[in-house]
Amino acid sequence: MDALKQAMAAAAVDVEAMLVRILTAEREAEDRLIAAMRYAVLGGGKRLRPFLVLQASGLFGVAHTAALRTAAAIELVHCYSLVHDDLPAMDDDDLRRGRPTVHKAYDEATAILAGDALLTMAFEVLAHPDTHSQPEVRCALITALARAAGAHGMVGGQMIDLGAEGRDMGIGEITRLQQMKTGALIGFSCEAGAILGRAAEAGREALRGYAHDLGLAFQIADDLLDVEGTAEETGKAVRKDAALGKATFVSILGPERARSQASLLAEQAVTHLAIFDKSADLLRRTARYVVERRV
Ligand code: GRG
């Protein structure tokens, strides 16, 4: 196994152990809700966002528990977004991470509540003193995650996306939509390390630039996988974008240009890391991984 795969697998094991600790039922009445939350979060997924938190935290000597709790928090938000995105009122998907979606395995109401509870739990995790001893650092993390996940970030992007079905969109409009829908959480994942490490502005700015290009490259790769991948590879339904008449980077640029644009963005992402030494090597490798991935 190469170094990136090994590091990603090790990070996934650590994050999953933290998530198991967090997702423990305290009362019988909540058993079904917690079971649905665990189903949504555990046993699958690349854990890319947690990996980014851990790697970015490593650049600033952040304590492992602090980084791991923040990594778990971002994965909770990501999983909530997948649960809600799969609902009949949104993308109406039956398959996610190679298994029935939460509303299929449980029911729609439980899926809505499980998503709500995952989102709020993330903020509870960040607000806990175990995440950081300094309240202002915890507050900065909470503010950054709220901005990334909310109306001007992921949720706002999803709203634009819902209104975009069957409508012509230019590359600028799609870029803005995707920066909000997918890029904002990737941005938080990278910046969280700088927040936890109380990094100087230069470090934070570098990670912001890296995340911006990485997020777009990731999204183009996702669009390509929707066109060229299989449900077996990706663990989710494919050819969705075309069926819904959604304009994507691939529908506008075509697969070849989209692929070279993604590679260009990955290279550009790496250039932002020039201020860091070897400790940023896995982040550099991650930029290439996101465009080459088949899952
Ligand atoms: C419903 C509030 C709300 C938001 C939904 C993120 C999102 C917004 C929807 C997910 C649908 C989707 C396919 C988005 C494109 C990019 C993306 C986020 C893919 C899934 O992320 P991966 O590939 O998934 O990191 P894993 O399963 O590996 O964690």
Coordinates of C-alpha atoms and ligand atoms in Angstrom, one line a residue:
M1 CA 0.0 0.0 0.0
D2 CA 1.4 3.4 -0.8
A3 CA 2.0 6.1 1.9
L4 CA -1.2 8.1 1.1
K5 CA -3.5 5.0 1.1
Q6 CA -1.9 3.8 4.4
A7 CA -2.3 7.2 6.0
M8 CA -5.9 7.6 4.9
A9 CA -6.7 4.1 6.1
A10 CA -5.1 4.8 9.5
A11 CA -6.9 8.1 9.8
A12 CA -10.2 6.4 9.0
V13 CA -9.7 3.8 11.8
D14 CA -8.9 6.6 14.3
V15 CA -11.9 8.8 13.2
E16 CA -14.3 5.8 13.2
A17 CA -13.2 4.9 16.8
M18 CA -13.9 8.5 17.9
L19 CA -17.3 8.4 16.1
V20 CA -18.2 5.2 17.8
R21 CA -17.4 6.8 21.2
I22 CA -19.5 9.9 20.3
L23 CA -22.4 7.9 18.9
T24 CA -23.4 6.0 22.0
A25 CA -27.1 5.7 23.1
E26 CA -27.6 7.1 26.5
R27 CA -31.3 6.3 26.8
E28 CA -33.4 3.5 25.4
A29 CA -36.0 5.9 23.9
E30 CA -33.3 7.3 21.6
D31 CA -32.1 3.8 20.5
R32 CA -33.7 3.9 17.1
L33 CA -32.4 7.4 16.4
I34 CA -28.9 6.6 17.5
A35 CA -29.0 3.4 15.5
A36 CA -29.9 5.4 12.4
M37 CA -27.2 7.9 13.1
R38 CA -24.6 5.2 13.5
Y39 CA -25.8 3.5 10.3
A40 CA -25.4 6.9 8.5
V41 CA -21.9 7.5 9.8
L42 CA -20.1 4.2 10.4
G43 CA -18.8 1.6 8.0
G44 CA -18.1 3.4 4.8
G45 CA -16.9 6.5 3.1
K46 CA -13.5 7.8 2.2
R47 CA -13.2 10.0 5.3
L48 CA -11.6 12.6 3.1
R49 CA -12.7 15.6 5.1
P50 CA -11.4 14.1 8.4
F51 CA -8.2 13.2 6.7
L52 CA -7.7 16.8 5.6
V53 CA -8.4 18.0 9.2
L54 CA -5.7 15.7 10.5
Q55 CA -3.2 16.5 7.9
A56 CA -3.7 20.3 8.2
S57 CA -3.5 20.0 12.0
G58 CA -0.2 18.2 11.6
L59 CA 1.3 21.2 10.0
F60 CA 0.8 23.3 13.1
G61 CA 1.5 20.7 15.8
V62 CA -2.1 20.4 17.0
A63 CA -2.8 17.8 19.7
H64 CA -4.1 14.6 18.3
T65 CA -7.3 14.5 20.3
A66 CA -8.2 18.1 19.3
A67 CA -7.6 17.3 15.6
L68 CA -9.5 13.9 15.9
R69 CA -12.6 15.5 17.6
T70 CA -12.7 18.2 14.9
A71 CA -12.2 15.5 12.2
A72 CA -15.2 13.6 13.7
A73 CA -17.3 16.8 13.8
I74 CA -16.8 17.5 10.1
E75 CA -17.6 13.9 9.2
L76 CA -20.9 14.2 11.3
V77 CA -21.9 17.2 9.2
H78 CA -20.9 15.5 5.9
C79 CA -22.9 12.4 6.8
Y80 CA -25.9 14.5 7.8
S81 CA -25.8 16.2 4.3
L82 CA -25.7 12.8 2.6
V83 CA -28.7 11.5 4.6
H84 CA -30.7 14.6 3.7
D85 CA -29.5 14.8 0.1
D86 CA -30.7 11.2 -0.4
L87 CA -34.2 11.9 0.8
P88 CA -37.2 11.6 -1.6
A89 CA -37.6 15.4 -1.4
M90 CA -34.1 16.0 -2.6
D91 CA -32.1 13.5 -4.8
D92 CA -34.3 10.5 -3.9
D93 CA -31.5 7.9 -3.8
D94 CA -31.7 4.3 -2.6
L95 CA -27.9 3.6 -2.5
R96 CA -25.1 5.3 -0.6
R97 CA -21.7 3.9 0.3
G98 CA -22.8 0.6 -1.2
R99 CA -25.8 0.2 1.1
P100 CA -29.5 1.2 1.3
T101 CA -29.8 4.9 2.2
V102 CA -30.9 5.8 5.7
H103 CA -34.6 6.5 4.7
K104 CA -34.6 3.1 3.0
A105 CA -33.0 1.2 5.9
Y106 CA -35.2 3.0 8.5
D107 CA -37.9 5.5 7.3
E108 CA -38.1 9.0 6.1
A109 CA -38.9 10.7 9.4
T110 CA -36.1 8.9 11.1
A111 CA -33.7 9.9 8.4
I112 CA -34.7 13.6 8.8
L113 CA -34.2 13.4 12.5
A114 CA -31.0 11.4 12.3
G115 CA -29.6 14.1 9.9
D116 CA -30.7 16.9 12.3
A117 CA -29.1 15.2 15.2
L118 CA -25.8 14.5 13.4
L119 CA -25.6 18.2 12.5
T120 CA -26.3 19.4 16.0
M121 CA -24.0 16.8 17.5
A122 CA -21.1 18.2 15.5
F123 CA -21.4 21.5 17.2
E124 CA -21.7 19.9 20.6
V125 CA -18.4 18.0 19.9
L126 CA -16.6 21.3 18.9
A127 CA -18.0 23.2 21.9
H128 CA -16.6 20.6 24.4
P129 CA -13.4 21.6 26.2
D130 CA -11.8 18.3 25.1
T131 CA -11.7 19.8 21.6
H132 CA -9.6 22.7 22.7
S133 CA -8.8 24.3 26.1
Q134 CA -9.3 27.8 24.9
P135 CA -12.9 28.9 24.5
E136 CA -12.1 31.4 21.7
V137 CA -10.5 28.7 19.6
R138 CA -13.7 26.5 20.1
C139 CA -15.8 29.5 19.2
A140 CA -13.8 30.2 16.0
L141 CA -14.2 26.5 15.0
I142 CA -17.9 26.7 15.6
T143 CA -18.3 29.9 13.6
A144 CA -16.3 28.6 10.7
L145 CA -18.2 25.3 10.5
A146 CA -21.6 27.2 10.8
R147 CA -20.6 29.4 7.9
A148 CA -19.4 26.5 5.8
A149 CA -22.5 24.4 6.4
G150 CA -25.2 27.0 6.4
A151 CA -27.0 29.4 4.0
H152 CA -23.9 30.9 2.5
G153 CA -22.2 27.5 2.3
M154 CA -23.4 23.9 1.8
V155 CA -27.1 24.4 2.4
G156 CA -27.2 27.5 0.2
G157 CA -25.4 25.6 -2.6
Q158 CA -27.9 22.7 -2.3
M159 CA -30.7 25.3 -2.6
I160 CA -29.2 26.7 -5.8
D161 CA -28.6 23.1 -7.1
L162 CA -32.3 22.2 -6.6
G163 CA -33.3 25.2 -8.7
A164 CA -30.8 24.3 -11.3
E165 CA -32.4 21.1 -12.6
G166 CA -33.3 21.5 -16.3
R167 CA -31.8 25.0 -16.4
D168 CA -28.9 26.2 -18.5
M169 CA -26.0 27.4 -16.4
G170 CA -22.6 28.9 -17.2
I171 CA -19.3 27.7 -15.9
G172 CA -19.2 30.7 -13.5
E173 CA -22.5 29.9 -12.0
I174 CA -21.7 26.2 -11.6
T175 CA -18.4 27.1 -10.0
R176 CA -20.1 29.2 -7.4
L177 CA -22.7 26.6 -6.7
Q178 CA -20.1 23.8 -6.2
Q179 CA -17.8 26.0 -4.1
M180 CA -20.8 26.5 -1.8
K181 CA -22.2 22.9 -1.9
T182 CA -19.0 20.9 -1.8
G183 CA -16.1 23.3 -1.5
A184 CA -17.2 25.0 1.8
L185 CA -16.9 21.9 3.9
I186 CA -13.6 21.0 2.3
G187 CA -12.5 24.5 3.0
F188 CA -13.4 24.2 6.7
S189 CA -11.6 20.8 6.9
C190 CA -8.3 22.4 5.8
E191 CA -8.7 25.7 7.7
A192 CA -9.7 23.9 10.9
G193 CA -6.1 22.8 11.4
A194 CA -4.9 26.4 11.2
I195 CA -7.6 27.5 13.6
L196 CA -6.7 24.8 16.1
G197 CA -3.1 25.6 15.8
R198 CA -3.6 29.3 16.0
A199 CA -1.6 29.6 12.8
A200 CA -0.3 32.9 11.4
E201 CA -2.4 34.3 8.5
A202 CA 0.1 33.1 5.9
G203 CA -0.5 29.5 6.8
R204 CA -4.3 29.9 6.9
E205 CA -4.3 31.7 3.6
A206 CA -2.2 28.9 2.0
L207 CA -4.7 26.3 3.2
R208 CA -7.6 28.4 2.0
G209 CA -6.1 28.5 -1.5
Y210 CA -5.3 24.8 -1.5
A211 CA -8.8 23.9 -0.4
H212 CA -10.4 26.2 -3.0
D213 CA -8.6 24.3 -5.8
L214 CA -8.9 20.9 -4.2
G215 CA -12.7 21.4 -3.7
L216 CA -13.2 22.2 -7.4
A217 CA -11.0 19.4 -8.6
F218 CA -12.9 17.0 -6.2
Q219 CA -16.2 18.1 -7.7
I220 CA -15.1 17.8 -11.3
A221 CA -13.9 14.2 -10.5
D222 CA -17.3 13.6 -8.9
D223 CA -19.1 14.8 -12.0
L224 CA -16.8 12.5 -14.1
L225 CA -17.5 9.5 -11.9
D226 CA -21.2 10.2 -12.4
V227 CA -20.7 9.9 -16.1
E228 CA -18.0 7.2 -16.3
G229 CA -18.1 5.3 -13.1
T230 CA -20.3 2.4 -12.0
A231 CA -22.5 2.0 -8.9
E232 CA -20.2 -0.9 -7.8
E233 CA -17.2 1.4 -7.8
T234 CA -18.8 4.5 -6.3
G235 CA -21.4 2.8 -4.0
K236 CA -24.1 5.2 -5.2
A237 CA -26.3 5.6 -8.2
V238 CA -24.6 7.0 -11.3
R239 CA -25.8 8.9 -14.4
K240 CA -28.0 11.0 -12.1
D241 CA -26.9 14.4 -13.4
A242 CA -27.9 13.8 -17.0
A243 CA -31.2 12.1 -15.9
L244 CA -32.1 15.2 -13.9
G245 CA -30.9 17.6 -16.7
K246 CA -28.3 19.1 -14.4
A247 CA -25.6 21.2 -15.9
T248 CA -22.2 20.1 -14.6
F249 CA -18.5 20.8 -15.4
V250 CA -18.6 17.7 -17.5
S251 CA -21.8 18.5 -19.4
I252 CA -20.4 22.0 -20.2
L253 CA -16.7 21.2 -20.9
G254 CA -17.0 17.6 -22.0
P255 CA -15.1 14.7 -20.3
E256 CA -11.7 15.4 -21.8
R257 CA -11.5 19.1 -20.9
A258 CA -13.1 18.5 -17.6
R259 CA -10.4 15.9 -16.8
S260 CA -7.6 18.3 -17.8
Q261 CA -9.2 21.1 -15.8
A262 CA -9.3 18.9 -12.7
S263 CA -5.6 18.0 -13.1
L264 CA -4.7 21.6 -13.6
L265 CA -6.6 22.5 -10.4
A266 CA -4.9 19.7 -8.5
E267 CA -1.5 21.1 -9.6
Q268 CA -2.5 24.6 -8.7
A269 CA -3.7 23.3 -5.2
V270 CA -0.2 22.0 -4.6
T271 CA 1.4 25.3 -5.4
H272 CA -0.4 26.9 -2.5
L273 CA 1.4 24.6 -0.2
A274 CA 4.9 25.9 -1.2
I275 CA 5.3 27.6 2.2
F276 CA 5.2 24.2 4.0
D277 CA 8.0 21.6 4.2
K278 CA 7.7 17.9 3.8
S279 CA 5.1 17.8 6.5
A280 CA 2.6 18.8 3.8
D281 CA 3.5 16.0 1.4
L282 CA 0.4 13.9 2.0
L283 CA -1.8 17.0 1.4
R284 CA 0.2 17.3 -1.9
R285 CA -0.5 13.7 -2.7
T286 CA -4.2 14.1 -1.8
A287 CA -4.6 16.7 -4.5
R288 CA -3.6 14.2 -7.1
Y289 CA -5.7 11.4 -5.4
V290 CA -9.0 13.4 -5.6
V291 CA -8.8 13.6 -9.4
E292 CA -7.6 10.0 -9.9
R293 CA -10.0 8.3 -7.5
R294 CA -12.6 5.8 -8.7
V295 CA -14.7 6.1 -5.6
Ligands
GRG1 C1 -28.9 18.2 1.9 C2 -28.1 20.2 3.3 C3 -27.9 19.2 2.2 C4 -26.7 19.3 1.5 C5 -26.4 18.4 0.5 C6 -23.0 17.5 0.0 C7 -24.4 17.6 -0.5 C8 -25.2 18.8 -0.2 C9 -24.9 16.6 -1.2 C10 -24.2 15.3 -1.5 C11 -24.5 14.9 -2.9 C12 -23.3 14.9 -3.7 C13 -23.1 13.7 -4.5 C14 -22.5 15.9 -3.8 C15 -21.3 16.0 -4.6 C16 -20.0 15.8 -3.9 C17 -20.0 15.0 -2.7 C18 -20.2 15.8 -1.5 C19 -19.9 13.7 -2.8 C20 -19.9 12.8 -1.6 O1 -18.7 13.0 -0.9 P1 -17.6 11.9 -0.8 O2 -17.2 11.4 -2.2 O3 -18.4 10.7 0.0 O4 -16.5 12.3 0.1 P2 -17.9 9.6 1.0 O5 -19.1 8.6 1.0 O6 -16.6 9.0 0.5 O7 -17.8 10.3 2.3

